[in-house]
Tab-separated table of C-alpha atoms in Angstrom:
chain	number	residue	atom	x	y	z
A	1	MET	CA	-172.733	116.062	11.420
A	2	LYS	CA	-175.470	113.649	12.518
A	3	ARG	CA	-173.520	110.657	11.202
A	4	VAL	CA	-170.489	111.620	13.224
A	5	VAL	CA	-172.478	111.920	16.427
A	6	ILE	CA	-174.128	108.543	15.920
A	7	LEU	CA	-170.745	106.879	15.348
A	8	VAL	CA	-169.281	108.355	18.515
A	9	LEU	CA	-172.282	107.242	20.546
A	10	ALA	CA	-172.030	103.733	19.135
A	11	LEU	CA	-168.378	103.498	20.079
A	12	SER	CA	-169.134	104.807	23.531
A	13	VAL	CA	-171.760	102.141	24.105
A	14	ASP	CA	-169.467	99.418	22.805
A	15	PHE	CA	-166.458	100.397	24.913
A	16	PHE	CA	-167.973	101.730	28.126
A	17	THR	CA	-171.276	99.853	28.614
A	18	PRO	CA	-170.925	96.766	30.854
A	19	LEU	CA	-171.638	93.441	29.146
A	20	ARG	CA	-174.946	91.928	30.340
A	21	ALA	CA	-174.887	88.319	31.504
A	22	ASP	CA	-177.483	87.265	28.952
A	23	GLU	CA	-175.311	88.708	26.169
A	24	TYR	CA	-172.071	86.987	27.092
A	25	ARG	CA	-171.230	83.945	24.985
A	26	LEU	CA	-169.291	81.192	26.680
A	27	GLN	CA	-165.788	80.266	25.594
A	28	PRO	CA	-163.220	77.611	26.581
A	29	GLY	CA	-161.807	78.460	30.004
A	30	ASP	CA	-165.084	79.630	31.517
A	31	VAL	CA	-166.313	77.595	34.479
A	32	VAL	CA	-170.047	76.983	35.036
A	33	GLU	CA	-171.884	75.492	38.003
A	34	ILE	CA	-174.837	73.166	37.512
A	35	GLY	CA	-177.203	72.544	40.419
A	36	ILE	CA	-180.357	70.464	40.812
A	37	ALA	CA	-182.962	71.332	43.426
A	38	ASN	CA	-183.144	68.871	46.326
A	39	TYR	CA	-180.021	67.072	45.075
A	40	ALA	CA	-177.117	68.954	46.613
A	41	GLU	CA	-174.790	66.009	45.951
A	42	LEU	CA	-175.232	66.519	42.220
A	43	LYS	CA	-173.974	70.130	42.180
A	44	GLN	CA	-170.959	70.338	39.862
A	45	ARG	CA	-168.436	72.929	38.705
A	46	LEU	CA	-167.404	72.189	35.141
A	47	PRO	CA	-164.931	74.007	32.884
A	48	ILE	CA	-165.682	74.410	29.212
A	49	GLN	CA	-163.129	72.287	27.392
A	50	MET	CA	-160.767	73.409	24.657
A	51	ASP	CA	-163.089	71.910	22.028
A	52	GLY	CA	-165.939	74.072	23.364
A	53	SER	CA	-167.831	71.194	24.976
A	54	LEU	CA	-169.178	70.649	28.488
A	55	SER	CA	-168.832	67.171	29.939
A	56	LEU	CA	-171.689	66.200	32.341
A	57	PRO	CA	-171.252	62.847	34.150
A	58	LEU	CA	-174.983	61.942	34.089
A	59	VAL	CA	-175.758	63.301	30.666
A	60	GLY	CA	-172.649	63.186	28.535
A	61	THR	CA	-171.104	65.889	26.372
A	62	LEU	CA	-172.974	69.034	25.422
A	63	PRO	CA	-171.786	71.892	23.130
A	64	ALA	CA	-171.235	75.105	25.094
A	65	GLN	CA	-168.917	77.387	23.142
A	66	GLY	CA	-170.686	80.400	21.663
A	67	LEU	CA	-173.854	79.893	23.725
A	68	THR	CA	-175.305	82.431	26.107
A	69	LEU	CA	-175.963	81.364	29.686
A	70	THR	CA	-179.702	81.124	28.912
A	71	GLU	CA	-179.073	78.945	25.874
A	72	LEU	CA	-176.794	76.626	27.857
A	73	ARG	CA	-179.352	76.418	30.693
A	74	LEU	CA	-182.064	75.330	28.264
A	75	SER	CA	-179.714	72.769	26.741
A	76	VAL	CA	-178.797	71.316	30.157
A	77	GLN	CA	-182.410	71.321	31.344
A	78	GLY	CA	-183.460	69.478	28.205
A	79	ALA	CA	-180.718	66.893	28.678
A	80	PHE	CA	-181.566	66.247	32.331
A	81	GLU	CA	-185.301	66.284	31.721
A	82	ALA	CA	-184.977	63.318	29.378
A	83	ARG	CA	-183.051	61.291	31.937
A	84	VAL	CA	-184.375	58.922	34.616
A	85	TRP	CA	-182.334	58.637	37.772
A	86	ARG	CA	-182.552	55.561	40.021
A	87	VAL	CA	-181.661	56.039	43.674
A	88	ARG	CA	-181.214	53.422	46.371
A	89	LEU	CA	-183.176	54.094	49.540
A	90	PRO	CA	-181.825	53.328	53.046
A	91	ASP	CA	-183.965	50.159	53.249
A	92	GLY	CA	-182.354	48.812	50.058
A	93	ARG	CA	-185.211	49.503	47.731
A	94	GLU	CA	-184.637	51.438	44.477
A	95	GLU	CA	-186.745	54.372	43.481
A	96	THR	CA	-187.045	56.088	40.118
A	97	ARG	CA	-186.933	59.862	40.104
A	98	PHE	CA	-187.278	62.500	37.443
A	99	PHE	CA	-185.575	65.898	37.275
A	100	GLU	CA	-187.835	68.884	37.040
A	101	ARG	CA	-186.799	71.481	34.420
A	102	ASP	CA	-187.328	74.444	36.730
A	103	GLY	CA	-185.192	72.812	39.400
A	104	ILE	CA	-182.093	72.758	37.200
A	105	SER	CA	-179.905	75.871	37.443
A	106	VAL	CA	-176.805	76.899	35.450
A	107	SER	CA	-174.574	79.819	36.414
A	108	ILE	CA	-171.109	81.164	35.551
A	109	ILE	CA	-168.844	81.119	38.570
A	110	GLU	CA	-165.517	81.848	36.896
A	111	TYR	CA	-164.783	83.730	33.711
A	112	ARG	CA	-161.740	83.487	31.517
A	113	PRO	CA	-158.936	85.659	32.952
A	114	VAL	CA	-157.818	89.002	31.562
A	115	PHE	CA	-154.146	89.254	30.603
A	116	VAL	CA	-152.113	92.405	31.302
A	117	ALA	CA	-148.602	92.818	29.870
A	118	GLY	CA	-146.082	95.627	29.504
A	119	ASP	CA	-145.264	98.456	31.896
A	120	VAL	CA	-147.215	97.326	34.966
A	121	GLY	CA	-146.122	96.240	38.388
A	122	LYS	CA	-147.185	92.572	38.085
A	123	PRO	CA	-147.785	91.523	34.476
A	124	GLY	CA	-149.737	88.317	33.937
A	125	GLU	CA	-153.317	87.083	34.172
A	126	ILE	CA	-155.878	88.514	36.604
A	127	VAL	CA	-159.312	87.287	37.623
A	128	TYR	CA	-162.093	88.849	35.596
A	129	ARG	CA	-164.949	90.543	37.418
A	130	PRO	CA	-168.148	91.658	35.688
A	131	SER	CA	-168.006	95.287	34.475
A	132	MET	CA	-164.211	95.394	35.007
A	133	THR	CA	-162.595	98.438	33.351
A	134	VAL	CA	-159.113	98.976	31.958
A	135	ARG	CA	-158.274	101.136	34.967
A	136	GLN	CA	-159.275	98.365	37.381
A	137	ALA	CA	-157.377	95.709	35.456
A	138	ILE	CA	-154.161	97.760	35.468
A	139	ALA	CA	-154.599	98.477	39.179
A	140	SER	CA	-154.994	94.729	39.822
A	141	ALA	CA	-151.766	94.153	37.854
A	142	GLY	CA	-149.762	96.399	40.146
A	143	GLY	CA	-150.498	99.715	38.477
A	144	ALA	CA	-148.760	101.644	35.716
A	145	PRO	CA	-146.245	104.402	36.471
A	146	GLY	CA	-147.438	107.932	36.031
A	147	GLN	CA	-150.519	109.822	37.070
A	148	ALA	CA	-152.294	109.113	33.801
A	149	MET	CA	-153.903	106.195	35.663
A	150	ARG	CA	-153.942	108.098	38.977
A	151	GLY	CA	-151.566	105.730	40.718
A	152	LEU	CA	-147.909	105.695	41.670
A	153	LEU	CA	-145.534	102.898	40.797
A	154	ALA	CA	-143.704	103.208	44.106
A	155	PRO	CA	-143.551	105.839	46.833
A	156	PHE	CA	-140.535	108.134	46.909
A	157	ASP	CA	-139.543	111.638	47.981
A	158	PRO	CA	-140.151	114.180	45.165
A	159	ALA	CA	-137.429	116.450	46.593
A	160	ASN	CA	-134.864	113.673	46.343
A	161	ALA	CA	-136.113	112.880	42.856
A	162	LYS	CA	-135.589	116.510	41.866
A	163	ASN	CA	-132.043	116.529	43.298
A	164	GLU	CA	-131.328	113.265	41.500
A	165	TYR	CA	-132.555	114.796	38.253
A	166	ILE	CA	-130.411	117.934	38.668
A	167	ASN	CA	-127.302	115.878	39.490
A	168	ALA	CA	-127.936	113.622	36.497
A	169	TRP	CA	-128.365	116.649	34.230
A	170	ILE	CA	-125.138	118.237	35.492
A	171	ASN	CA	-123.249	114.975	34.946
A	172	MET	CA	-124.704	114.720	31.453
A	173	PHE	CA	-123.674	118.297	30.612
A	174	ALA	CA	-120.215	117.734	32.087
A	175	GLY	CA	-119.855	114.738	29.771
A	176	LEU	CA	-120.916	116.839	26.774
A	177	THR	CA	-118.377	119.569	27.556
A	178	GLN	CA	-115.638	116.977	28.113
A	179	ILE	CA	-116.353	115.388	24.712
A	180	TRP	CA	-116.418	118.861	23.126
A	181	ARG	CA	-112.992	119.651	24.646
A	182	ILE	CA	-111.446	116.316	23.573
A	183	GLU	CA	-112.774	116.582	20.015
A	184	ASN	CA	-111.294	120.059	19.740
A	185	GLU	CA	-107.949	118.776	21.020
A	186	LEU	CA	-108.125	116.142	18.274
A	187	GLY	CA	-108.463	118.916	15.719
A	188	GLN	CA	-112.236	118.727	15.207
A	189	GLU	CA	-112.792	122.426	15.735
A	190	ARG	CA	-116.451	123.099	16.577
A	191	GLU	CA	-118.559	125.195	18.905
A	192	LEU	CA	-120.366	123.709	21.901
A	193	ASP	CA	-123.984	122.851	21.043
A	194	GLN	CA	-126.056	125.535	22.770
A	195	THR	CA	-129.455	123.855	22.274
A	196	VAL	CA	-128.865	121.660	25.306
A	197	LEU	CA	-128.817	124.766	27.515
A	198	ALA	CA	-132.405	125.741	26.707
A	199	ASN	CA	-133.912	123.460	29.375
A	200	ALA	CA	-131.115	123.567	31.922
A	201	PRO	CA	-132.302	123.069	35.540
A	202	VAL	CA	-129.306	125.053	36.877
A	203	SER	CA	-128.216	128.671	36.480
A	204	GLN	CA	-126.319	129.904	33.423
A	205	SER	CA	-123.374	130.915	35.615
A	206	VAL	CA	-122.876	127.292	36.717
A	207	LEU	CA	-122.901	126.142	33.107
A	208	ASN	CA	-120.504	128.895	32.061
A	209	GLN	CA	-118.125	127.858	34.838
A	210	MET	CA	-118.206	124.232	33.641
A	211	VAL	CA	-117.465	125.321	30.069
A	212	GLU	CA	-114.696	127.658	31.275
A	213	THR	CA	-113.106	124.823	33.271
A	214	GLU	CA	-112.959	122.599	30.187
A	215	THR	CA	-111.641	125.506	28.112
A	216	GLN	CA	-108.848	126.178	30.602
A	217	LEU	CA	-108.024	122.471	30.737
A	218	ARG	CA	-107.830	122.362	26.951
A	219	GLU	CA	-105.553	125.415	26.850
A	220	ARG	CA	-103.258	124.005	29.539
A	221	ARG	CA	-103.021	120.579	27.905
A	222	SER	CA	-102.536	122.116	24.470
A	223	GLY	CA	-99.862	124.408	25.891
A	224	GLU	CA	-97.992	121.513	27.494
A	225	TYR	CA	-98.186	119.533	24.266
A	226	ALA	CA	-97.041	122.518	22.210
A	227	ALA	CA	-94.089	123.089	24.583
A	228	GLN	CA	-92.969	119.461	24.347
A	229	ARG	CA	-93.357	119.471	20.584
A	230	SER	CA	-91.493	122.757	20.278
A	231	PHE	CA	-88.585	121.307	22.290
A	232	TYR	CA	-88.148	118.365	19.922
A	233	GLU	CA	-88.684	120.516	16.846
A	234	ARG	CA	-85.919	122.900	18.006
A	235	ALA	CA	-83.682	119.931	18.777
A	236	VAL	CA	-84.243	118.552	15.256
A	237	GLU	CA	-83.608	121.978	13.742
A	238	GLN	CA	-80.379	122.411	15.735
A	239	ALA	CA	-79.283	118.926	14.744
A	240	ASN	CA	-79.923	119.760	11.086
A	241	THR	CA	-77.773	122.902	11.402
A	242	GLN	CA	-75.000	120.965	13.136
A	243	VAL	CA	-75.100	118.238	10.487
A	244	ASN	CA	-74.697	120.844	7.765
A	245	VAL	CA	-71.753	122.450	9.602
A	246	LEU	CA	-70.046	119.118	10.281
A	247	THR	CA	-70.608	117.967	6.716
A	248	GLU	CA	-68.878	121.117	5.407
A	249	GLN	CA	-66.122	120.734	8.015
A	250	GLN	CA	-65.647	117.097	7.032
A	251	LYS	CA	-65.283	118.137	3.388
A	252	LYS	CA	-62.593	120.722	4.238
A	253	GLU	CA	-60.692	118.348	6.504
A	254	ASP	CA	-60.741	115.705	3.788
A	255	GLU	CA	-59.244	118.244	1.376
A	256	GLY	CA	-56.616	119.224	3.947
A	257	MET	CA	-55.732	115.592	4.597
A	258	GLN	CA	-55.283	114.991	0.848
A	259	GLU	CA	-52.931	118.004	0.672
A	260	ASP	CA	-50.918	116.695	3.661
A	261	ILE	CA	-50.611	113.274	2.022
A	262	ALA	CA	-49.403	114.850	-1.239
A	263	ASP	CA	-46.910	117.013	0.709
A	264	PHE	CA	-45.632	113.963	2.570
A	265	GLN	CA	-45.019	112.111	-0.702
A	266	ARG	CA	-43.172	115.111	-2.175
A	267	VAL	CA	-41.024	115.540	0.963
A	268	ASN	CA	-40.264	111.832	1.072
A	269	ASP	CA	-39.130	111.906	-2.602
A	270	LEU	CA	-36.817	114.859	-1.924
A	271	TYR	CA	-35.456	113.130	1.153
A	272	GLY	CA	-34.587	110.127	-1.012
A	273	LYS	CA	-32.608	112.384	-3.317
A	274	GLY	CA	-30.800	113.861	-0.337
A	275	SER	CA	-32.311	117.291	-0.736
A	276	LEU	CA	-34.115	117.346	2.681
A	277	THR	CA	-33.326	116.198	6.189
A	278	SER	CA	-35.135	113.394	8.031
A	279	GLN	CA	-36.746	115.937	10.409
A	280	ARG	CA	-38.645	117.433	7.518
A	281	VAL	CA	-40.019	113.978	6.624
A	282	THR	CA	-41.056	113.437	10.239
A	283	ASP	CA	-42.906	116.747	10.303
A	284	ALA	CA	-44.762	115.881	7.080
A	285	ARG	CA	-45.730	112.477	8.454
A	286	ARG	CA	-47.056	114.130	11.657
A	287	ASN	CA	-49.206	116.515	9.608
A	288	VAL	CA	-50.822	113.572	7.768
A	289	LEU	CA	-51.595	111.866	11.081
A	290	LEU	CA	-53.119	115.023	12.569
A	291	SER	CA	-55.309	115.763	9.551
A	292	SER	CA	-56.593	112.177	9.387
A	293	THR	CA	-57.340	112.253	13.129
A	294	ARG	CA	-59.343	115.478	12.787
A	295	LYS	CA	-61.258	113.963	9.872
A	296	LEU	CA	-62.128	110.865	11.906
A	297	GLN	CA	-63.243	112.979	14.838
A	298	THR	CA	-65.458	115.090	12.591
A	299	GLU	CA	-66.969	111.960	11.012
A	300	ALA	CA	-67.688	110.518	14.477
A	301	GLN	CA	-69.294	113.778	15.614
A	302	LEU	CA	-71.360	113.944	12.411
A	303	LEU	CA	-72.625	110.374	12.859
A	304	ASP	CA	-73.518	111.070	16.505
A	305	THR	CA	-75.413	114.215	15.514
A	306	ILE	CA	-77.338	112.342	12.806
A	307	ARG	CA	-78.214	109.640	15.385
A	308	LYS	CA	-79.472	112.242	17.871
A	309	ARG	CA	-81.494	113.940	15.136
A	310	GLY	CA	-83.184	110.609	14.394
A	311	GLU	CA	-83.960	110.132	18.073
A	312	TYR	CA	-85.512	113.594	18.298
A	313	GLN	CA	-87.625	112.890	15.220
A	314	ARG	CA	-88.803	109.579	16.668
A	315	GLU	CA	-89.608	111.241	20.010
A	316	LEU	CA	-91.630	113.828	18.119
A	317	GLU	CA	-93.584	111.076	16.351
A	318	ARG	CA	-94.087	109.196	19.638
A	319	LEU	CA	-95.331	112.376	21.293
A	320	ASP	CA	-97.958	112.899	18.571
A	321	HIS	CA	-98.997	109.231	18.597
A	322	ALA	CA	-99.176	108.994	22.395
A	323	ARG	CA	-101.234	112.193	22.639
A	324	ARG	CA	-103.700	111.073	19.971
A	325	SER	CA	-104.031	107.604	21.524
A	326	GLU	CA	-104.655	109.125	24.946
A	327	LEU	CA	-107.261	111.535	23.550
A	328	LEU	CA	-109.060	108.765	21.650
A	329	LYS	CA	-109.155	106.640	24.820
A	330	ASP	CA	-110.457	109.618	26.822
A	331	LEU	CA	-113.086	110.231	24.130
A	332	LYS	CA	-114.266	106.615	24.231
A	333	ASP	CA	-114.463	106.644	28.037
A	334	ALA	CA	-116.329	109.962	27.992
A	335	GLN	CA	-118.826	108.678	25.411
A	336	LEU	CA	-119.504	105.531	27.461
A	337	LYS	CA	-119.941	107.606	30.612
A	338	LEU	CA	-122.254	109.984	28.757
A	339	ALA	CA	-124.449	107.054	27.698
A	340	GLY	CA	-124.798	106.016	31.349
A	341	ASP	CA	-125.459	109.604	32.434
A	342	LYS	CA	-128.193	109.968	29.809
A	343	ALA	CA	-129.828	106.734	31.009
A	344	ARG	CA	-129.760	107.989	34.619
A	345	LEU	CA	-131.155	111.343	33.471
A	346	GLU	CA	-134.055	109.614	31.705
A	347	GLY	CA	-134.743	107.571	34.840
A	348	ALA	CA	-134.746	110.733	36.926
A	349	GLN	CA	-137.105	112.356	34.422
A	350	GLU	CA	-139.551	109.485	34.782
A	351	LYS	CA	-139.458	109.738	38.565
A	352	LEU	CA	-140.238	113.436	38.386
A	353	ALA	CA	-143.058	112.785	35.948
A	354	ILE	CA	-144.453	110.129	38.280
A	355	SER	CA	-144.395	112.606	41.147
A	356	GLY	CA	-146.376	115.055	39.013
A	357	MET	CA	-143.524	117.563	38.617
A	358	ARG	CA	-143.077	118.978	35.128
A	359	LEU	CA	-139.702	119.307	33.480
A	360	PRO	CA	-138.859	122.237	31.198
A	361	GLY	CA	-140.277	121.290	27.799
A	362	SER	CA	-141.782	118.034	29.114
A	363	SER	CA	-145.429	116.975	29.454
A	364	GLY	CA	-144.910	114.051	31.824
A	365	LEU	CA	-145.660	110.388	31.167
A	366	ILE	CA	-148.353	109.018	28.891
A	367	VAL	CA	-149.897	105.590	29.488
A	368	LYS	CA	-150.993	103.944	26.251
A	369	VAL	CA	-153.126	100.772	26.424
A	370	MET	CA	-153.716	98.528	23.427
A	371	LEU	CA	-156.629	96.122	23.905
A	372	HIS	CA	-156.628	92.839	21.991
A	373	ARG	CA	-159.999	91.088	21.826
A	374	GLN	CA	-161.189	87.934	20.100
A	375	GLY	CA	-164.456	88.781	18.368
A	376	PRO	CA	-167.099	86.343	17.095
A	377	GLU	CA	-165.466	86.197	13.685
A	378	LYS	CA	-161.985	87.674	14.009
A	379	ALA	CA	-159.569	89.205	16.491
A	380	GLU	CA	-159.375	92.965	16.788
A	381	SER	CA	-157.026	95.428	18.461
A	382	PHE	CA	-157.665	99.036	19.413
A	383	GLU	CA	-156.402	101.684	21.806
A	384	ALA	CA	-158.432	101.562	25.007
A	385	GLN	CA	-159.348	104.291	27.448
A	386	ALA	CA	-159.186	104.081	31.234
A	387	GLU	CA	-162.941	103.434	31.517
A	388	THR	CA	-163.186	100.952	28.650
A	389	VAL	CA	-165.155	97.929	29.892
A	390	LEU	CA	-163.415	94.585	29.448
A	391	VAL	CA	-164.807	91.194	28.568
A	392	PRO	CA	-163.355	87.842	29.620
A	393	GLY	CA	-160.267	86.855	27.661
A	394	ASP	CA	-159.202	90.415	26.794
A	395	ALA	CA	-155.456	91.092	26.645
A	396	LEU	CA	-153.998	94.496	27.525
A	397	ASP	CA	-150.587	95.755	26.414
A	398	VAL	CA	-149.594	98.729	28.583
A	399	THR	CA	-146.870	101.085	27.385
A	400	VAL	CA	-145.578	104.058	29.353
A	401	GLN	CA	-144.199	106.764	27.111
A	402	GLY	CA	-142.131	109.517	28.646
A	403	SER	CA	-142.262	112.902	26.957
A	404	ARG	CA	-138.688	114.190	27.106
A	405	TYR	CA	-137.203	117.439	25.832
A	406	GLU	CA	-134.448	117.418	23.247
A	407	LEU	CA	-130.950	117.214	24.703
A	408	GLY	CA	-129.374	118.787	21.632
A	409	ALA	CA	-127.522	117.291	18.700
A	410	ALA	CA	-124.370	116.680	20.716
A	411	ALA	CA	-126.230	114.729	23.400
A	412	GLN	CA	-127.915	112.517	20.822
A	413	ARG	CA	-124.646	111.227	19.375
């Protein structure tokens, strides 16, 4: 147990104890100011170059990267102390002067910036201040949404946010019930997913009414479709019966016509032998003409009935195809609308979480901060707390995670 306590204390000192000036080691991007007592004109502000050096006009180049401020001051004092400076007096004479070690000062006037990225109001670099914490850096970057950092992203009316959330939830549920109804019309028989109702922000009676409306719509549409289909099915069935009757009638009329033709040939032969009168031949010829006419009429009626039967069958196929195409289009439109409704619902959830209001099954927003720091030997990354003390050059990656309840299997599709 003692080892655990010691480790926690060590981490606490590392993350929350401000960095002392004599501990900080200079890096490229830091700006130092060098001043010499009694020589105000020689005061200079110099940035540490990318190669880690410091370029002094009177001295030359000195290494600075990795040095503490005390170490750099000693280095600069030593460099100036070894120099002789000649100044021209107003009367034209030159005078040699020496720099006193104690009169040479070195201070840090600008540290490397801290970089803040992710879910903040104004991502980018911010000016580092000694003892700056993660909370202060995020506040300087415009703040993170949510009360995890005790700040609001933007002011708004919680009551309006609640109404927006309820409307978004109702629209989302309406989309789910519409998709459920369409899928059932397409033959995908299934029950409405009830898990989505567990966290409903409206009364059960309102939800039941919405489901009942879609159920009634499905029954009415299915009834209309069934009535249209039944009409064409009956028409096809009647046409089949009529075709059978006309086919049998055509067969009988063909037999009758063949008998009339045979009778006409027999009567005509007898007439040639003088056994029958011409009137009898005329009557036989008339019978042949009548029977052939009836046969032609029956054939024409049969062909017309077969044509109508084909039209009814094609109308039946078109009815099925048109209904399925319409349902598939409605399903696609409903799924696209549901995606937009879910996005608006999530936005409304975040607004409520920002305002401090809890949703059923939700724990609000969580702000997660990853801190990336370049150490003496290697870079390291770790999850920072609000009071973690920063050092120059730190980079923060802020992520806001919303804790949302499950919308049910149907809503996730």
